[in-house]
GROMACS .gro file of C-alpha atoms in nm:
model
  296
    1UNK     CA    1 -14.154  -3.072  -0.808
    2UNK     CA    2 -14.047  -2.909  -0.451
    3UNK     CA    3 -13.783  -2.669  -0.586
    4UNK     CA    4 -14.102  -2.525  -0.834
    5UNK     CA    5 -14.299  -2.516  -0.584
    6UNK     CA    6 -14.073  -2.337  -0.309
    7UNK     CA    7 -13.963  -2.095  -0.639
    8UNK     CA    8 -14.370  -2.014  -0.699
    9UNK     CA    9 -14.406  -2.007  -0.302
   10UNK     CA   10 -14.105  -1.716  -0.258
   11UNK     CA   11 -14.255  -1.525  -0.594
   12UNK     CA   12 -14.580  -1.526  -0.406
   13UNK     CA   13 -14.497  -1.414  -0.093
   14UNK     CA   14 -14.220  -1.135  -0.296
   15UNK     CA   15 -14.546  -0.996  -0.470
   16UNK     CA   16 -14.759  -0.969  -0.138
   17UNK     CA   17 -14.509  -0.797   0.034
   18UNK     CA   18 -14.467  -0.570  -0.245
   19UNK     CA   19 -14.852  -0.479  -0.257
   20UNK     CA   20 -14.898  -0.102  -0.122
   21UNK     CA   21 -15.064  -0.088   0.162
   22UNK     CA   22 -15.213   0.309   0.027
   23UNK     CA   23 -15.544   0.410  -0.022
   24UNK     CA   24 -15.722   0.049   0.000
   25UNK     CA   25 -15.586  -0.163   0.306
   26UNK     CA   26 -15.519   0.225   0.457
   27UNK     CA   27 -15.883   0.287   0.433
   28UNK     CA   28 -15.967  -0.095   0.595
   29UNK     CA   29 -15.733   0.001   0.880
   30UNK     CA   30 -15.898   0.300   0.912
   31UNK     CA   31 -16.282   0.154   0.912
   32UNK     CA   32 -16.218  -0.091   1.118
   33UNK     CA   33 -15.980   0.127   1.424
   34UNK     CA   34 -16.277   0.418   1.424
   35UNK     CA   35 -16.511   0.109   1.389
   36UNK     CA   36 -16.428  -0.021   1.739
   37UNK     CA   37 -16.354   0.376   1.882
   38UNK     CA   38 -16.755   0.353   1.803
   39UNK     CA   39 -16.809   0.067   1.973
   40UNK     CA   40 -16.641   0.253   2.300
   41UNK     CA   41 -16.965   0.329   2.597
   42UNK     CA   42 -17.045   0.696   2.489
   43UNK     CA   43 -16.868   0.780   2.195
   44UNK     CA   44 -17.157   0.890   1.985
   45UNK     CA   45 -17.270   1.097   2.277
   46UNK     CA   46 -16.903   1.253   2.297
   47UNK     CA   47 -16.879   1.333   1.897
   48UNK     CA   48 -17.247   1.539   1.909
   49UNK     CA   49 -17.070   1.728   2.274
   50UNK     CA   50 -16.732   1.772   2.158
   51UNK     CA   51 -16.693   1.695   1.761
   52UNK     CA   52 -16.280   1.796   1.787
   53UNK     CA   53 -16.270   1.560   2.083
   54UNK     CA   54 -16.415   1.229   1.914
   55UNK     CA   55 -16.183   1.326   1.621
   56UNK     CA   56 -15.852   1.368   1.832
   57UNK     CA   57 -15.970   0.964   1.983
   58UNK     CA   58 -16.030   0.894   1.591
   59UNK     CA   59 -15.658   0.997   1.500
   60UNK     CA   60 -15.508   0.849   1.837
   61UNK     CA   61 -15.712   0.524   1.705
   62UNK     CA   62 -15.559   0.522   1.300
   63UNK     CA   63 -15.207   0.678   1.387
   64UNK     CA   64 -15.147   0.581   1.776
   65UNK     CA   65 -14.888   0.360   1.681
   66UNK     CA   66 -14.671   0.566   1.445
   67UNK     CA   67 -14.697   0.865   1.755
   68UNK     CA   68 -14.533   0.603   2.032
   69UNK     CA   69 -14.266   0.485   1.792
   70UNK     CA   70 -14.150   0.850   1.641
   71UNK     CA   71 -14.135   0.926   2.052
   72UNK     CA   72 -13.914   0.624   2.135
   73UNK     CA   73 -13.706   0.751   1.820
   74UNK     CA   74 -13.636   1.050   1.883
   75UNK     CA   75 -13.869   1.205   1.676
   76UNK     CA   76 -14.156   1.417   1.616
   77UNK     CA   77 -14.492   1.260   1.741
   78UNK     CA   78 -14.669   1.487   1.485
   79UNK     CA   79 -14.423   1.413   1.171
   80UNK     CA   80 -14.696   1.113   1.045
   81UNK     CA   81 -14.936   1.413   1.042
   82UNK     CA   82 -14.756   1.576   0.756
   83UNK     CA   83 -14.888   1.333   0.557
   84UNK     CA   84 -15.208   1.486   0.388
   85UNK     CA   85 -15.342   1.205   0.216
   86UNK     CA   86 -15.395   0.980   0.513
   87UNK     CA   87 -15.502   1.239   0.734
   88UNK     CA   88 -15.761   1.351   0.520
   89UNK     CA   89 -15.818   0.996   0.421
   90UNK     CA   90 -15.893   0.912   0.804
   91UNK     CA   91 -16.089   1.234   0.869
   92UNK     CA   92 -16.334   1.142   0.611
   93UNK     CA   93 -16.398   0.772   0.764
   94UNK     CA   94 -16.467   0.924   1.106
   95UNK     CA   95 -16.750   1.187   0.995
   96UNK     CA   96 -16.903   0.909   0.808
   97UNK     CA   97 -16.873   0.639   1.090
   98UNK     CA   98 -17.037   0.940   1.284
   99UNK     CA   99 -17.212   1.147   1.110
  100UNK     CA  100 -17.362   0.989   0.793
  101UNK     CA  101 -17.776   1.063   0.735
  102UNK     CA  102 -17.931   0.763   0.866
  103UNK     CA  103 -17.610   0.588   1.019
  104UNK     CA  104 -17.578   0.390   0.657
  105UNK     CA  105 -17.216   0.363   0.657
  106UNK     CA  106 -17.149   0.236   0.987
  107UNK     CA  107 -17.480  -0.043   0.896
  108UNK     CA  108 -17.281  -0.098   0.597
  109UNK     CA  109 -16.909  -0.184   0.784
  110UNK     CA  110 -17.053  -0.323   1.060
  111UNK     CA  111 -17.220  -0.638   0.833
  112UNK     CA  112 -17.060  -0.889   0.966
  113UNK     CA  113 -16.905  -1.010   0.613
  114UNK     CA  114 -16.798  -0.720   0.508
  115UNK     CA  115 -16.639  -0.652   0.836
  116UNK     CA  116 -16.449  -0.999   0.820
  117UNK     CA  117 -16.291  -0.848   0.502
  118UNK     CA  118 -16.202  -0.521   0.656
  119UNK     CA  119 -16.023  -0.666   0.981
  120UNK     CA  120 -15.850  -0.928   0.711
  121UNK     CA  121 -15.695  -0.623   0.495
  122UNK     CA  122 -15.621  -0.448   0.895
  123UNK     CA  123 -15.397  -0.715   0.957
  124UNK     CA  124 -15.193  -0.686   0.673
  125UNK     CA  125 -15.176  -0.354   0.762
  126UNK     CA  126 -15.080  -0.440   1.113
  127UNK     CA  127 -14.790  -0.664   1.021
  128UNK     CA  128 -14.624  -0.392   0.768
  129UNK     CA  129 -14.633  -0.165   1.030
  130UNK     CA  130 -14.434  -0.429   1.247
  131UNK     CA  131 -14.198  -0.484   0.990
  132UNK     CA  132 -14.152  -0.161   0.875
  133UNK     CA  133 -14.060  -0.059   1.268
  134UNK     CA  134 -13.807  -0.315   1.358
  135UNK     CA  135 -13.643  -0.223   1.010
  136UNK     CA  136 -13.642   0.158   1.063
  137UNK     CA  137 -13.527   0.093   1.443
  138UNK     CA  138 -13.236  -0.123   1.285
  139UNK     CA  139 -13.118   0.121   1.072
  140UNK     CA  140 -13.065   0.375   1.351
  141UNK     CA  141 -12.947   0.113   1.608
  142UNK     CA  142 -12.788  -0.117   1.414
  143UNK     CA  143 -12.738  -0.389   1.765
  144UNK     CA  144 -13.017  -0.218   1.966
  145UNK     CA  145 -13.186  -0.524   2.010
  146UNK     CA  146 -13.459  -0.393   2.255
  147UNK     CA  147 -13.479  -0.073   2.063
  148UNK     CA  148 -13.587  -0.313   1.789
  149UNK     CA  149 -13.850  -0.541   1.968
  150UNK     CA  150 -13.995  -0.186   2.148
  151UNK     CA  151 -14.029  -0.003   1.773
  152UNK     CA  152 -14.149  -0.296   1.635
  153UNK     CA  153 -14.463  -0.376   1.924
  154UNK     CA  154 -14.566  -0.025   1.954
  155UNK     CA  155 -14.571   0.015   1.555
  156UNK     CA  156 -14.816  -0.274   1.578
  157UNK     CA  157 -15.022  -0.226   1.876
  158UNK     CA  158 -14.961   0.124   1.952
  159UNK     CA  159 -15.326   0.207   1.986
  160UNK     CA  160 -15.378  -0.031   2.256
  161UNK     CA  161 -15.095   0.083   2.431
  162UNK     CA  162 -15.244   0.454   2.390
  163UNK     CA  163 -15.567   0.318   2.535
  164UNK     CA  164 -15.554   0.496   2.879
  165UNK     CA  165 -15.465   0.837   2.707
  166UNK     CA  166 -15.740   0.848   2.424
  167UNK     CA  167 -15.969   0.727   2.745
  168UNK     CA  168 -15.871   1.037   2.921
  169UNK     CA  169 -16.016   1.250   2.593
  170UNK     CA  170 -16.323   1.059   2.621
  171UNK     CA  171 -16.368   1.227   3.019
  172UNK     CA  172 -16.274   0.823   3.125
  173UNK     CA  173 -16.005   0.698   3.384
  174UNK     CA  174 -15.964   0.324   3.393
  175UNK     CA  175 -15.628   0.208   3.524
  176UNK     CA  176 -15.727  -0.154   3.576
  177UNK     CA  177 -15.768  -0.135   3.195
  178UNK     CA  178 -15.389  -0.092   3.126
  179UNK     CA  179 -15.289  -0.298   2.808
  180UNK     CA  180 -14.972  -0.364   2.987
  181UNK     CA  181 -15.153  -0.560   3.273
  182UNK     CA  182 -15.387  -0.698   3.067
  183UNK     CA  183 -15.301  -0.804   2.687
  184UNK     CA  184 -15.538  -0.867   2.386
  185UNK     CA  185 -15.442  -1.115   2.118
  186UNK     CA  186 -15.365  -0.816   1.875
  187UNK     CA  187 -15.107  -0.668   2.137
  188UNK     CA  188 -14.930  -1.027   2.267
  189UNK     CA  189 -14.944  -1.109   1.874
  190UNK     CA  190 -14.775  -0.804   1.745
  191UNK     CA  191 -14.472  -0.870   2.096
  192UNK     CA  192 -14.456  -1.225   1.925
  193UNK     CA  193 -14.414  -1.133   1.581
  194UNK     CA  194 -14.155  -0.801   1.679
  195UNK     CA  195 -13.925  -1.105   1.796
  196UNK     CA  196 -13.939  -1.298   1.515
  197UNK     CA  197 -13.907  -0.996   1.253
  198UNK     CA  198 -13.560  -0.872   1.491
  199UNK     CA  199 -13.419  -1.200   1.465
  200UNK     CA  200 -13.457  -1.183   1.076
  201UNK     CA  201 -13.350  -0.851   1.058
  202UNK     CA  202 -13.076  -0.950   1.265
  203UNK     CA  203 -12.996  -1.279   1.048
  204UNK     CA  204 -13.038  -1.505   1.352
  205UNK     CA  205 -13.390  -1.643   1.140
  206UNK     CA  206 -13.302  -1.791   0.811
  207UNK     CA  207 -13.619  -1.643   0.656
  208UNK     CA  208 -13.671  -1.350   0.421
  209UNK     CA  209 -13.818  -1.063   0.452
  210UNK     CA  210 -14.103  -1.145   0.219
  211UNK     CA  211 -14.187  -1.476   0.336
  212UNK     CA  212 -14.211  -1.383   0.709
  213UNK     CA  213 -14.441  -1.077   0.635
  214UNK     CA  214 -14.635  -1.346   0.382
  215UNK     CA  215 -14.687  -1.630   0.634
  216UNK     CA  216 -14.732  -1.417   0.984
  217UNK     CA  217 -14.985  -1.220   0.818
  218UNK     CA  218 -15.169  -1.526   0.705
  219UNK     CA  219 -15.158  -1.595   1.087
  220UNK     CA  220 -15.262  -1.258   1.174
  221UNK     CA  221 -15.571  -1.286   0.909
  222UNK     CA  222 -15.669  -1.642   1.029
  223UNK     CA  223 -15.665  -1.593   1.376
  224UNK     CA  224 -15.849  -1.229   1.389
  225UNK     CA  225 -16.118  -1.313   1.118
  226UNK     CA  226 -16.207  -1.682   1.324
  227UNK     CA  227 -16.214  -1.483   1.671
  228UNK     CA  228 -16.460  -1.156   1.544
  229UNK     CA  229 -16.694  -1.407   1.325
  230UNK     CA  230 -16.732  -1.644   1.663
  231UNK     CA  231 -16.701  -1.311   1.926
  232UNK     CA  232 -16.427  -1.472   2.098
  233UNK     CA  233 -16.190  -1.329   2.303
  234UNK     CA  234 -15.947  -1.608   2.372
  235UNK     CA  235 -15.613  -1.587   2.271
  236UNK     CA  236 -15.448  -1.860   2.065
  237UNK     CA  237 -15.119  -1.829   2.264
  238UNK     CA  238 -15.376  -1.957   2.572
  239UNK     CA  239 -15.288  -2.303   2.560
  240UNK     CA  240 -14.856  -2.241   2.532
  241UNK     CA  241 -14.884  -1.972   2.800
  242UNK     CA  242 -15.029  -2.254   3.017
  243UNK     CA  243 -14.814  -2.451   2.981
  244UNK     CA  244 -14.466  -2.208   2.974
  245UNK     CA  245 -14.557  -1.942   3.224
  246UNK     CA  246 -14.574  -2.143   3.511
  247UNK     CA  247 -14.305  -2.336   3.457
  248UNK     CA  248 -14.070  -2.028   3.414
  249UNK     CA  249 -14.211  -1.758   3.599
  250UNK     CA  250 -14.421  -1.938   3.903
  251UNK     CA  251 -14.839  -2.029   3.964
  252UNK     CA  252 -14.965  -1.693   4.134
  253UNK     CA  253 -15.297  -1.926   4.301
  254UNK     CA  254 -15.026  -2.185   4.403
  255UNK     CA  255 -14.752  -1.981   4.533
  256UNK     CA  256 -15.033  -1.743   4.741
  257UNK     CA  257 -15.184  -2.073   4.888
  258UNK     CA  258 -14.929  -2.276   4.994
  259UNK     CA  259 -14.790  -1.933   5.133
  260UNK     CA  260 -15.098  -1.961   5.354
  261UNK     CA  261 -15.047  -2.320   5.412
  262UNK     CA  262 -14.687  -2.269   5.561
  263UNK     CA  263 -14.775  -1.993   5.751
  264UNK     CA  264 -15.158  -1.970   5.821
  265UNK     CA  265 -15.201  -2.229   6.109
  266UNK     CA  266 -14.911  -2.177   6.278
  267UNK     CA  267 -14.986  -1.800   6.289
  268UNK     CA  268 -15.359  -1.913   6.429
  269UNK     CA  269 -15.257  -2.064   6.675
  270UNK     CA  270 -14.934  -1.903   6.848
  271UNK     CA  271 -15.122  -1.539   6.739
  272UNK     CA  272 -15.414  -1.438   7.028
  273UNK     CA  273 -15.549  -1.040   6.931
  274UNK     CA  274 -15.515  -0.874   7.238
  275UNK     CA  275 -15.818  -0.670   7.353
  276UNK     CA  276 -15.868  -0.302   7.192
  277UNK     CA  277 -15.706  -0.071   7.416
  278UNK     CA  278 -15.988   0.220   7.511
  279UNK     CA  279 -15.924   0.532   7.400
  280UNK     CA  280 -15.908   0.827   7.665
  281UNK     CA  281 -16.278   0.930   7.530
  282UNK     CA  282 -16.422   0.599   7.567
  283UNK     CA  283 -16.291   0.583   7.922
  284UNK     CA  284 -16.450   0.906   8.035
  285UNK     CA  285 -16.776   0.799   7.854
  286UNK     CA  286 -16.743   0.455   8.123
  287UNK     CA  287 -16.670   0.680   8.388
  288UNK     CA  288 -16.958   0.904   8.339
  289UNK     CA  289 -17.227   0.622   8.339
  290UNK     CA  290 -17.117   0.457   8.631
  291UNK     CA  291 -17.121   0.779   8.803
  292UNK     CA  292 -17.498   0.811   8.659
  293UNK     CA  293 -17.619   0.465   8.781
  294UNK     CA  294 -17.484   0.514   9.144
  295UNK     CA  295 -17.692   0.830   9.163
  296UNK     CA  296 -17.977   0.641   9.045
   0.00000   0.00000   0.00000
């Protein structure tokens, strides 16, 4: 009964991964990256000012991720732009996020069940995008094992990593913002899942292909539908980071107070602050008045 099973499991997960992703998960990605681009403080304002400018954020928000990895290839960052179809494809969702009479479609996307299905069919999205970067990186550098896992992330969260830039187009500077610093689930999730698709691609995972792309997605879909139905932005890997980080890299709050422990008291009490040393201004100023009181 287990060798059915595990033959009807890998047929399963052979058949998902051989689902194209173009027009209908496309368009989901699509609806769902303008979607949030909407979401950003004045954005509608911005698309009535400057119509080319909200749809330069729009593209940076559906193809981000393809323009960081043709850079770090050696490529193009305009070569996914060839490709009519989704271009035109993506064009269309932003004028109706934006523009449509009465704001019905974004009513319409923005229901919360039918945008549970839309970040679902993202996801899968998402993780061919992941897959389909740490294989192209392969293929060019064969042993390039960071070339691999850096493909790979920005292919999946290549519009976070963007984030600063499409702010700029917006007229918005927010450094503290930096994805880098400060990582959603979507970006840490799509790091995670680069490492385990280069060490399949590098046949240090004994997993295929299919069944990787079948069960991380299912991940992907669980974890991003449960966290935009409840409005949640904790990260699943919350609990393990705990745990791991300090551990390995050090407790920031610790290390900083018992820096101060060491070091505080005995600085308190050898250190006296000598008096302020006048300035030559200040003791002309003295000078003056006690001139003016022996007068008076």
């Amino acid at each position: 009964m287990e060798l059915p099973g595990a033959l009807q499991l890998g047929e399963l997960a052979a058949a998902f991964a051989a689902v194209p992703v173009f027009p209908l998960f496309d368009t989901a990605y699509f609806i769902v990256s303008v979607l949030y681009l909407k979401y950003e403080p004045g954005a509608v304002e911005m698309s009535r000012r400057s119509p080319f400018a909200s749809w330069l954020c729009a593209m940076l928000h559906c193809f981000g991720s393809y323009i960081l990895a043709d850079l770090l290839l050696g490529e193009s960052p305009i070569h996914y732009f060839s490709n009519n179809s989704s271009v035109i494809l993506a064009t269309a969702v932003w004028y109706l996020m934006f523009f449509c009479p009465m704001n019905l479609f974004y009513k319409c996307v923005s229901f919360l069940p039918v945008k549970l299905i839309f970040v679902a069919m993202k996801e899968v999205v998402r993780v061919r995008k992941i897959a389909a970067g740490v294989h192209h990186a392969h293929h060019q550098y064969h042993h390039g094992w960071f070339i691999m896992l850096a493909t790979g992330w920005v292919k999946g969260s290549g519009v976070a990593l963007m984030s600063n830039f499409e702010q700029l187009l917006r007229g918005v500077w927010k450094p503290e913002t930096n994805e880098i610093l400060h990582m959603s689930f979507p970006t840490k999730a799509s790091l995670y899942g680069t490492v385990l698709f280069t060490l399949q691609q590098t046949h240090w995972l004994p997993v295929s292909e299919a069944n990787l792309i079948f069960f991380f997605t299912m991940f992907m879909i669980v974890c991003k539908v449960f966290m935009t139905a409840t409005h949640s932005h904790a990260s699943p890997f919350a609990p393990v980071e705990g745990f791991i980080c300090p551990v390995f890299f050090g407790s920031v709050s610790s290390g900083h107070t018992s820096h101060h422990n060491q070091h505080g008291p005995s600085h308190e009490a050898s250190y006296q602050p000598h008096p302020p040393v006048k300035s030559k201004e200040e003791l002309n100023e003295g000078t003056r008045k006690r001139k003016a009181k022996k007068a008076e």
